[in-house]
Short mmCIF file of N, CA, C and O in Angstrom, two decimals:
data_model
loop_
_atom_site.label_atom_id
_atom_site.label_comp_id
_atom_site.label_asym_id
_atom_site.label_seq_id
_atom_site.Cartn_x
_atom_site.Cartn_y
_atom_site.Cartn_z
N MET N 1 112.26 91.29 77.52
CA MET N 1 112.46 92.71 77.10
C MET N 1 112.33 93.68 78.27
O MET N 1 111.52 93.52 79.17
N ILE N 2 113.01 94.93 78.07
CA ILE N 2 113.13 95.66 79.08
C ILE N 2 111.84 96.42 79.39
O ILE N 2 111.34 96.72 80.49
N ILE N 3 111.07 96.52 78.31
CA ILE N 3 109.87 97.19 78.32
C ILE N 3 108.71 96.57 79.24
O ILE N 3 107.83 97.02 79.83
N TYR N 4 108.73 94.99 79.40
CA TYR N 4 108.14 94.31 80.17
C TYR N 4 108.20 94.58 81.59
O TYR N 4 107.25 94.76 82.38
N GLY N 5 109.52 94.94 82.16
CA GLY N 5 109.67 95.25 83.34
C GLY N 5 109.07 96.50 83.70
O GLY N 5 108.51 96.86 84.75
N VAL N 6 109.25 97.55 82.74
CA VAL N 6 108.76 98.95 82.90
C VAL N 6 107.16 98.82 83.00
O VAL N 6 106.50 99.58 83.76
N ALA N 7 106.68 97.96 82.00
CA ALA N 7 105.14 97.91 82.07
C ALA N 7 104.65 97.17 83.26
O ALA N 7 103.51 97.73 83.93
N LEU N 8 105.27 96.32 83.91
CA LEU N 8 104.91 95.78 85.30
C LEU N 8 104.99 96.85 86.39
O LEU N 8 103.98 96.96 87.06
N LEU N 9 105.98 97.72 86.32
CA LEU N 9 106.16 98.72 87.24
C LEU N 9 104.88 99.80 87.17
O LEU N 9 104.20 100.19 87.96
N ALA N 10 104.70 100.13 85.83
CA ALA N 10 103.62 100.89 85.68
C ALA N 10 102.23 100.42 85.92
O ALA N 10 101.37 101.17 86.51
N GLY N 11 102.02 99.09 85.74
CA GLY N 11 100.71 98.47 86.15
C GLY N 11 100.53 98.47 87.66
O GLY N 11 99.48 98.90 88.19
N CYS N 12 101.68 98.20 88.39
CA CYS N 12 101.64 98.14 89.88
C CYS N 12 101.43 99.67 90.41
O CYS N 12 100.75 99.81 91.45
N PHE N 13 102.11 100.69 89.74
CA PHE N 13 101.84 101.97 90.04
C PHE N 13 100.36 102.41 89.98
O PHE N 13 99.85 103.13 90.76
N MET N 14 99.79 101.93 88.76
CA MET N 14 98.49 102.36 88.63
C MET N 14 97.56 101.83 89.52
O MET N 14 96.47 102.46 90.01
N VAL N 15 97.59 100.43 89.87
CA VAL N 15 96.90 99.90 90.81
C VAL N 15 97.03 100.37 92.33
O VAL N 15 96.17 100.56 92.95
N GLY N 16 98.25 100.65 92.52
CA GLY N 16 98.67 101.22 93.94
C GLY N 16 98.00 102.63 94.13
O GLY N 16 97.44 102.90 95.24
N ASN N 17 97.98 103.39 93.08
CA ASN N 17 97.35 104.75 93.19
C ASN N 17 95.81 104.52 93.20
O ASN N 17 95.20 105.43 94.13
N LEU N 18 95.38 103.62 92.54
CA LEU N 18 93.84 103.54 92.69
C LEU N 18 93.37 103.10 94.13
O LEU N 18 92.61 103.76 94.62
N ILE N 19 94.16 102.27 94.64
CA ILE N 19 93.90 101.72 96.02
C ILE N 19 94.10 102.86 96.98
O ILE N 19 93.26 103.30 98.01
N GLY N 20 95.30 103.69 96.67
CA GLY N 20 95.39 104.87 97.68
C GLY N 20 94.42 105.82 97.50
O GLY N 20 93.93 106.43 98.54
N ASP N 21 93.81 106.09 96.33
CA ASP N 21 92.85 107.04 96.21
C ASP N 21 91.64 106.63 96.86
O ASP N 21 90.87 107.29 97.43
N MET N 22 91.21 105.30 96.80
CA MET N 22 90.15 104.71 97.28
C MET N 22 90.13 104.69 98.87
O MET N 22 89.10 105.07 99.47
N LEU N 23 91.31 104.40 99.25
CA LEU N 23 91.49 104.56 100.80
C LEU N 23 91.28 105.97 101.24
O LEU N 23 90.64 106.24 102.39
N GLY N 24 91.72 107.04 100.54
CA GLY N 24 91.53 108.24 100.80
C GLY N 24 89.95 108.68 100.84
O GLY N 24 89.54 109.40 101.78
N VAL N 25 89.23 108.12 99.90
CA VAL N 25 87.74 108.33 99.85
C VAL N 25 87.10 107.71 101.02
O VAL N 25 86.36 108.29 101.65
N VAL N 26 87.45 106.46 101.40
CA VAL N 26 86.84 105.84 102.48
C VAL N 26 87.14 106.58 103.70
O VAL N 26 86.23 106.62 104.58
N LEU N 27 88.43 107.00 103.94
CA LEU N 27 88.61 107.56 105.21
C LEU N 27 88.29 109.14 105.28
O LEU N 27 88.52 109.82 106.10
N GLY N 28 87.70 109.63 104.19
CA GLY N 28 87.13 110.99 104.06
C GLY N 28 88.43 112.07 103.96
O GLY N 28 88.21 113.30 104.24
N VAL N 29 89.47 111.59 103.26
CA VAL N 29 90.58 112.38 103.18
C VAL N 29 90.66 112.88 101.74
O VAL N 29 90.54 111.97 100.82
N LYS N 30 90.93 114.13 101.24
CA LYS N 30 91.05 114.57 99.86
C LYS N 30 92.45 114.37 99.41
O LYS N 30 93.07 115.22 99.04
N ALA N 31 92.97 112.93 99.52
CA ALA N 31 94.27 112.77 99.06
C ALA N 31 94.48 111.35 98.84
O ALA N 31 93.76 110.51 99.29
N ASN N 32 95.59 110.89 98.14
CA ASN N 32 96.06 109.51 97.94
C ASN N 32 96.73 109.05 99.21
O ASN N 32 97.73 109.63 99.52
N ILE N 33 96.26 108.17 99.72
CA ILE N 33 96.88 107.64 100.98
C ILE N 33 97.64 106.26 100.72
O ILE N 33 97.09 105.11 100.50
N GLY N 34 99.03 106.48 100.54
CA GLY N 34 99.91 105.40 100.34
C GLY N 34 99.87 104.62 98.85
O GLY N 34 100.41 103.44 99.10
N GLY N 35 99.46 105.36 98.01
CA GLY N 35 99.55 104.91 96.61
C GLY N 35 100.72 104.18 96.31
O GLY N 35 101.05 103.20 95.72
N VAL N 36 101.88 105.09 96.50
CA VAL N 36 103.14 104.75 95.99
C VAL N 36 103.58 103.48 96.80
O VAL N 36 104.32 102.53 96.29
N GLY N 37 103.41 103.46 98.11
CA GLY N 37 103.58 102.28 98.99
C GLY N 37 103.00 100.92 98.59
O GLY N 37 103.69 100.10 98.55
N PHE N 38 101.79 101.13 98.33
CA PHE N 38 101.06 99.94 97.60
C PHE N 38 101.63 99.49 96.42
O PHE N 38 101.85 98.25 96.13
N ALA N 39 102.00 100.46 95.53
CA ALA N 39 102.55 100.07 94.21
C ALA N 39 103.95 99.30 94.31
O ALA N 39 104.14 98.33 93.71
N MET N 40 104.84 99.76 95.30
CA MET N 40 106.07 99.09 95.47
C MET N 40 105.94 97.76 96.20
O MET N 40 106.57 96.85 95.80
N LEU N 41 104.87 97.64 97.12
CA LEU N 41 104.49 96.35 97.63
C LEU N 41 104.12 95.38 96.62
O LEU N 41 104.63 94.10 96.54
N PHE N 42 103.19 95.79 95.72
CA PHE N 42 102.84 94.90 94.60
C PHE N 42 103.86 94.63 93.72
O PHE N 42 104.03 93.41 93.27
N LEU N 43 104.79 95.47 93.40
CA LEU N 43 105.96 95.32 92.46
C LEU N 43 106.79 94.20 93.14
O LEU N 43 107.24 93.24 92.44
N ILE N 44 107.07 94.15 94.47
CA ILE N 44 108.01 93.30 95.16
C ILE N 44 107.38 91.86 95.13
O ILE N 44 108.03 91.02 94.82
N ILE N 45 106.05 91.84 95.45
CA ILE N 45 105.37 90.55 95.44
C ILE N 45 105.33 89.92 94.05
O ILE N 45 105.72 88.71 93.84
N ILE N 46 104.88 90.53 93.03
CA ILE N 46 104.80 89.98 91.77
C ILE N 46 106.14 89.70 91.16
O ILE N 46 106.16 88.72 90.62
N SER N 47 107.08 90.60 91.23
CA SER N 47 108.46 90.16 90.66
C SER N 47 109.07 89.12 91.32
O SER N 47 109.72 88.25 90.63
N THR N 48 108.86 89.02 92.63
CA THR N 48 109.49 87.79 93.38
C THR N 48 108.73 86.48 92.85
O THR N 48 109.30 85.48 92.59
N TRP N 49 107.38 86.60 92.72
CA TRP N 49 106.65 85.31 92.34
C TRP N 49 107.03 85.15 90.78
O TRP N 49 107.28 83.96 90.64
N ALA N 50 107.27 85.91 89.98
CA ALA N 50 107.66 85.84 88.64
C ALA N 50 109.03 85.37 88.53
O ALA N 50 109.24 84.36 87.71
N GLN N 51 110.05 85.51 89.41
CA GLN N 51 111.25 85.12 89.33
C GLN N 51 111.34 83.63 89.86
O GLN N 51 112.06 82.85 89.24
N LYS N 52 110.51 83.32 90.80
CA LYS N 52 110.44 81.95 91.35
C LYS N 52 109.81 81.03 90.24
O LYS N 52 110.16 79.78 90.27
N LYS N 53 108.86 81.58 89.43
CA LYS N 53 108.24 80.80 88.45
C LYS N 53 108.99 80.66 87.22
O LYS N 53 108.54 79.95 86.22
N GLY N 54 110.02 81.50 87.12
CA GLY N 54 110.86 81.62 85.91
C GLY N 54 110.22 82.44 84.86
O GLY N 54 110.78 82.40 83.59
N LEU N 55 109.33 83.32 85.06
CA LEU N 55 108.66 84.09 84.20
C LEU N 55 109.49 85.47 83.94
O LEU N 55 109.34 86.08 83.05
N MET N 56 110.36 85.77 84.96
CA MET N 56 110.98 87.09 84.83
C MET N 56 112.49 86.76 84.41
O MET N 56 113.20 86.12 85.34
N LYS N 57 112.86 87.15 83.26
CA LYS N 57 114.23 87.00 82.82
C LYS N 57 115.01 88.30 83.07
O LYS N 57 114.58 89.33 83.45
N GLU N 58 116.38 88.19 82.83
CA GLU N 58 117.28 89.29 83.02
C GLU N 58 116.77 90.68 82.29
O GLU N 58 116.82 91.74 83.00
N PRO N 59 116.37 90.59 81.13
CA PRO N 59 115.92 91.97 80.29
C PRO N 59 114.80 92.52 81.09
O PRO N 59 114.75 93.78 81.34
N GLU N 60 113.76 91.70 81.60
CA GLU N 60 112.74 92.49 82.48
C GLU N 60 113.20 93.09 83.73
O GLU N 60 112.86 94.05 84.07
N GLU N 61 114.16 92.24 84.25
CA GLU N 61 114.67 92.77 85.57
C GLU N 61 115.43 94.20 85.31
O GLU N 61 115.39 94.91 86.24
N GLN N 62 116.04 94.19 84.12
CA GLN N 62 116.72 95.65 83.74
C GLN N 62 115.65 96.63 83.82
O GLN N 62 116.06 97.84 84.38
N GLY N 63 114.42 96.48 83.24
CA GLY N 63 113.51 97.64 83.42
C GLY N 63 113.08 97.93 84.78
O GLY N 63 112.83 99.21 85.02
N ILE N 64 112.93 97.13 85.64
CA ILE N 64 112.49 97.30 87.03
C ILE N 64 113.85 97.91 87.76
O ILE N 64 113.70 98.75 88.69
N LYS N 65 115.09 97.49 87.52
CA LYS N 65 116.13 98.00 88.22
C LYS N 65 116.39 99.52 87.81
O LYS N 65 116.72 100.25 88.62
N PHE N 66 116.11 99.79 86.44
CA PHE N 66 116.30 101.10 86.13
C PHE N 66 115.45 102.09 86.95
O PHE N 66 115.84 103.17 87.50
N TRP N 67 114.07 101.79 87.19
CA TRP N 67 113.08 102.64 87.74
C TRP N 67 113.43 102.48 89.40
O TRP N 67 113.05 103.36 90.13
N SER N 68 114.08 101.34 89.84
CA SER N 68 114.44 101.25 91.25
C SER N 68 115.50 102.32 91.70
O SER N 68 115.41 102.77 92.63
N ALA N 69 116.47 102.54 90.67
CA ALA N 69 117.44 103.52 90.77
C ALA N 69 116.80 105.00 90.83
O ALA N 69 117.42 105.84 91.61
N MET N 70 115.69 105.13 90.25
CA MET N 70 115.07 106.47 90.30
C MET N 70 114.00 106.59 91.40
O MET N 70 113.60 107.69 91.51
N TYR N 71 113.84 105.45 92.23
CA TYR N 71 112.80 105.49 93.29
C TYR N 71 113.08 106.54 94.25
O TYR N 71 112.11 107.29 94.50
N ILE N 72 114.11 106.57 94.84
CA ILE N 72 114.53 107.58 95.95
C ILE N 72 114.40 109.08 95.64
O ILE N 72 113.62 109.72 96.13
N PRO N 73 114.88 109.44 94.36
CA PRO N 73 114.67 110.82 93.98
C PRO N 73 113.21 111.02 93.68
O PRO N 73 112.80 112.25 94.00
N ILE N 74 112.45 110.27 93.10
CA ILE N 74 110.92 110.37 93.00
C ILE N 74 110.24 110.68 94.31
O ILE N 74 109.44 111.45 94.40
N VAL N 75 110.59 109.75 95.29
CA VAL N 75 109.83 109.74 96.52
C VAL N 75 110.25 111.03 97.19
O VAL N 75 109.32 111.80 97.68
N VAL N 76 111.55 111.49 97.07
CA VAL N 76 111.96 112.80 97.69
C VAL N 76 111.12 113.86 96.90
O VAL N 76 110.60 114.86 97.73
N ALA N 77 111.04 113.95 95.78
CA ALA N 77 110.33 115.02 94.92
C ALA N 77 108.89 114.88 95.44
O ALA N 77 108.18 115.98 95.53
N MET N 78 108.21 113.86 95.34
CA MET N 78 106.72 113.71 95.89
C MET N 78 106.51 114.18 97.36
O MET N 78 105.65 114.93 97.52
N SER N 79 107.40 113.81 98.01
CA SER N 79 107.16 114.24 99.51
C SER N 79 107.53 115.80 99.75
O SER N 79 106.94 116.18 100.60
N SER N 80 108.28 116.22 98.99
CA SER N 80 108.46 117.62 99.00
C SER N 80 107.35 118.62 98.75
O SER N 80 107.25 119.63 99.09
N ILE N 81 106.36 118.03 97.99
CA ILE N 81 105.11 118.78 97.70
C ILE N 81 104.00 118.59 98.77
O ILE N 81 103.14 119.18 98.63
N GLN N 82 104.20 117.62 99.61
CA GLN N 82 103.26 117.35 100.67
C GLN N 82 103.24 118.50 101.70
O GLN N 82 104.31 118.95 102.10
N ASN N 83 102.14 118.75 102.24
CA ASN N 83 101.83 119.73 103.27
C ASN N 83 101.62 118.91 104.52
O ASN N 83 100.52 118.65 105.01
N VAL N 84 102.81 118.88 105.41
CA VAL N 84 102.78 117.88 106.56
C VAL N 84 102.00 118.68 107.67
O VAL N 84 101.29 118.03 108.51
N ALA N 85 102.26 120.00 107.81
CA ALA N 85 101.44 120.75 108.85
C ALA N 85 99.97 120.68 108.54
O ALA N 85 99.30 120.56 109.52
N ALA N 86 99.56 120.78 107.31
CA ALA N 86 98.08 120.53 107.14
C ALA N 86 97.53 119.06 107.30
O ALA N 86 96.44 118.89 107.87
N ALA N 87 98.36 118.12 106.99
CA ALA N 87 98.02 116.65 107.39
C ALA N 87 97.83 116.49 108.89
O ALA N 87 96.94 115.99 109.30
N LEU N 88 98.77 117.10 109.70
CA LEU N 88 98.71 116.91 111.19
C LEU N 88 97.56 117.73 111.68
O LEU N 88 96.80 117.19 112.62
N SER N 89 97.41 118.91 111.09
CA SER N 89 96.18 119.62 111.70
C SER N 89 94.82 119.05 111.16
O SER N 89 93.83 119.46 111.75
N GLY N 90 94.89 118.19 110.28
CA GLY N 90 93.60 117.57 109.65
C GLY N 90 93.06 116.62 110.72
O GLY N 90 91.80 116.14 110.54
N GLY N 91 93.71 116.18 111.75
CA GLY N 91 93.01 115.27 112.60
C GLY N 91 93.76 114.07 112.86
O GLY N 91 95.03 114.14 112.74
N VAL N 92 93.07 112.99 113.36
CA VAL N 92 93.67 111.88 113.95
C VAL N 92 94.21 110.83 112.76
O VAL N 92 94.79 109.98 112.79
N VAL N 93 93.60 111.20 111.41
CA VAL N 93 93.82 110.30 110.45
C VAL N 93 95.47 110.08 110.15
O VAL N 93 95.77 108.91 109.72
N ALA N 94 96.16 111.15 110.09
CA ALA N 94 97.53 110.90 109.80
C ALA N 94 98.23 110.23 110.81
O ALA N 94 99.12 109.34 110.60
N LEU N 95 98.00 110.44 112.14
CA LEU N 95 98.56 109.62 113.29
C LEU N 95 98.15 108.26 113.13
O LEU N 95 99.02 107.38 113.45
N ALA N 96 96.97 108.13 112.81
CA ALA N 96 96.33 106.62 112.83
C ALA N 96 97.06 105.93 111.81
O ALA N 96 97.51 104.81 111.79
N GLY N 97 97.20 106.53 110.65
CA GLY N 97 97.85 105.98 109.50
C GLY N 97 99.37 105.52 109.80
O GLY N 97 99.92 104.56 109.38
N GLY N 98 99.91 106.58 110.22
CA GLY N 98 101.46 106.27 110.68
C GLY N 98 101.67 105.19 111.68
O GLY N 98 102.50 104.27 111.50
N ALA N 99 100.75 105.27 112.75
CA ALA N 99 100.84 104.16 113.72
C ALA N 99 100.41 102.82 113.05
O ALA N 99 101.14 101.70 113.54
N LEU N 100 99.40 102.85 112.21
CA LEU N 100 99.00 101.48 111.54
C LEU N 100 100.17 100.86 110.66
O LEU N 100 100.47 99.84 110.87
N ALA N 101 100.70 101.77 109.99
CA ALA N 101 101.87 101.39 109.11
C ALA N 101 102.96 100.83 109.87
O ALA N 101 103.45 99.76 109.48
N VAL N 102 103.33 101.47 110.88
CA VAL N 102 104.43 100.93 111.89
C VAL N 102 104.03 99.62 112.51
O VAL N 102 104.79 98.79 112.48
N ALA N 103 102.97 99.51 112.98
CA ALA N 103 102.36 98.33 113.57
C ALA N 103 102.35 97.18 112.59
O ALA N 103 102.79 95.97 112.82
N VAL N 104 101.93 97.33 111.44
CA VAL N 104 101.80 96.26 110.40
C VAL N 104 103.30 95.90 110.08
O VAL N 104 103.54 94.72 109.93
N GLY N 105 104.05 96.85 109.99
CA GLY N 105 105.39 96.67 109.48
C GLY N 105 106.10 95.58 110.68
O GLY N 105 106.71 94.81 110.25
N PHE N 106 105.84 96.07 111.91
CA PHE N 106 106.50 95.29 112.89
C PHE N 106 105.88 93.87 112.93
O PHE N 106 106.63 92.76 113.13
N LEU N 107 104.61 93.75 112.71
CA LEU N 107 104.00 92.37 112.69
C LEU N 107 104.41 91.60 111.52
O LEU N 107 104.47 90.30 111.60
N LEU N 108 104.86 92.24 110.35
CA LEU N 108 105.21 91.38 109.23
C LEU N 108 106.79 91.01 109.35
O LEU N 108 107.34 90.15 108.45
N ILE N 109 107.58 91.47 110.18
CA ILE N 109 108.85 91.25 110.25
C ILE N 109 109.04 89.66 110.39
O ILE N 109 110.01 89.08 109.74
N PRO N 110 108.57 89.05 111.51
CA PRO N 110 108.82 87.58 111.53
C PRO N 110 108.25 86.82 110.29
O PRO N 110 108.99 85.80 109.96
N VAL N 111 107.13 87.18 109.61
CA VAL N 111 106.61 86.47 108.39
C VAL N 111 107.73 86.63 107.25
O VAL N 111 107.98 85.63 106.71
N LEU N 112 108.13 87.87 107.21
CA LEU N 112 109.10 88.05 106.02
C LEU N 112 110.53 87.40 106.27
O LEU N 112 111.18 87.30 105.34
N ALA N 113 110.88 87.43 107.58
CA ALA N 113 112.08 86.88 108.04
C ALA N 113 112.30 85.27 107.85
O ALA N 113 113.36 84.90 107.80
N LYS N 114 111.18 84.69 107.75
CA LYS N 114 111.21 83.31 107.58
C LYS N 114 111.64 82.82 106.23
O LYS N 114 111.40 83.37 105.23
N LYS N 115 112.71 81.92 106.36
CA LYS N 115 113.27 81.37 105.06
C LYS N 115 113.10 79.92 104.89
O LYS N 115 113.02 79.18 105.81
N PRO N 116 112.57 79.55 103.70
CA PRO N 116 112.38 78.11 103.54
C PRO N 116 113.78 77.32 103.68
O PRO N 116 115.00 77.88 103.52
N PRO N 117 113.65 75.97 104.15
CA PRO N 117 114.87 75.35 104.50
C PRO N 117 115.79 75.15 103.01
O PRO N 117 115.08 75.04 102.01
N SER N 118 116.98 75.09 103.26
CA SER N 118 117.77 75.03 101.98
C SER N 118 117.75 73.61 101.57
O SER N 118 117.34 72.60 102.30
N ALA N 119 118.16 73.44 100.27
CA ALA N 119 118.19 72.11 99.68
C ALA N 119 119.09 71.16 100.39
O ALA N 119 118.77 69.88 100.50
N GLU N 120 120.08 71.70 100.99
CA GLU N 120 121.05 70.77 101.87
C GLU N 120 120.54 70.19 103.06
O GLU N 120 120.70 68.96 103.23
N VAL N 121 119.70 70.85 103.80
CA VAL N 121 119.04 70.20 104.86
C VAL N 121 117.94 69.39 104.44
O VAL N 121 117.75 68.37 105.10
N SER N 122 117.16 69.78 103.56
CA SER N 122 115.83 68.88 103.19
C SER N 122 116.37 67.62 102.41
O SER N 122 115.53 66.71 102.24
N ALA N 123 117.42 67.61 101.90
CA ALA N 123 118.10 66.38 101.01
C ALA N 123 118.68 65.48 102.03
O ALA N 123 120.00 65.14 101.85
N ALA N 124 118.05 64.91 102.96
CA ALA N 124 118.60 64.00 103.90
C ALA N 124 118.83 62.59 103.24
O ALA N 124 118.00 62.17 102.48
N LYS N 125 119.94 61.98 103.48
CA LYS N 125 120.22 60.62 102.84
C LYS N 125 119.48 59.55 103.62
O LYS N 125 119.23 59.60 104.72
N PRO N 126 118.99 58.43 102.90
CA PRO N 126 118.19 57.43 103.39
C PRO N 126 118.92 56.81 104.61
O PRO N 126 118.27 56.45 105.75
N GLU N 127 120.22 56.68 104.59
CA GLU N 127 120.88 56.08 105.65
C GLU N 127 120.96 56.95 106.99
O GLU N 127 121.23 56.52 108.03
N ASP N 128 120.70 58.23 106.85
CA ASP N 128 120.69 59.07 107.92
C ASP N 128 119.38 58.95 108.73
O ASP N 128 119.15 59.51 109.88
N LYS N 129 118.41 58.46 108.20
CA LYS N 129 117.17 58.44 108.83
C LYS N 129 116.77 57.21 109.83
O LYS N 129 115.78 56.96 110.11
N LYS N 130 117.87 56.39 110.02
CA LYS N 130 117.71 55.17 110.93
C LYS N 130 117.52 55.48 112.36
O LYS N 130 117.73 56.50 112.92
#
């Protein structure tokens, strides 16, 4: 059902915002740090895992695809209320957070780019192994 996809998205959003709020408290910033980003990361990881296990069917995917289409306008609206000047004047936290995000992104490229061998390559015939 479509509602299961939306429920998965909502659950990921709540957990992501909780982590973002906790990260803000730990770093001493009165803001949510990366809550939406964590939510999207969880959604990608969980939905990919569910698809591989056969738990995610087409109707559930429709619920996620609906909100995926809404993602960019929501992020634009959310970022329009952020005060970038105040964040930059607040200290090193904004710069360190940005640099850390970029560094982690670069480090994850090789990990995420790895593809498992296709079935054609791994299905070698016994006579080929001589």
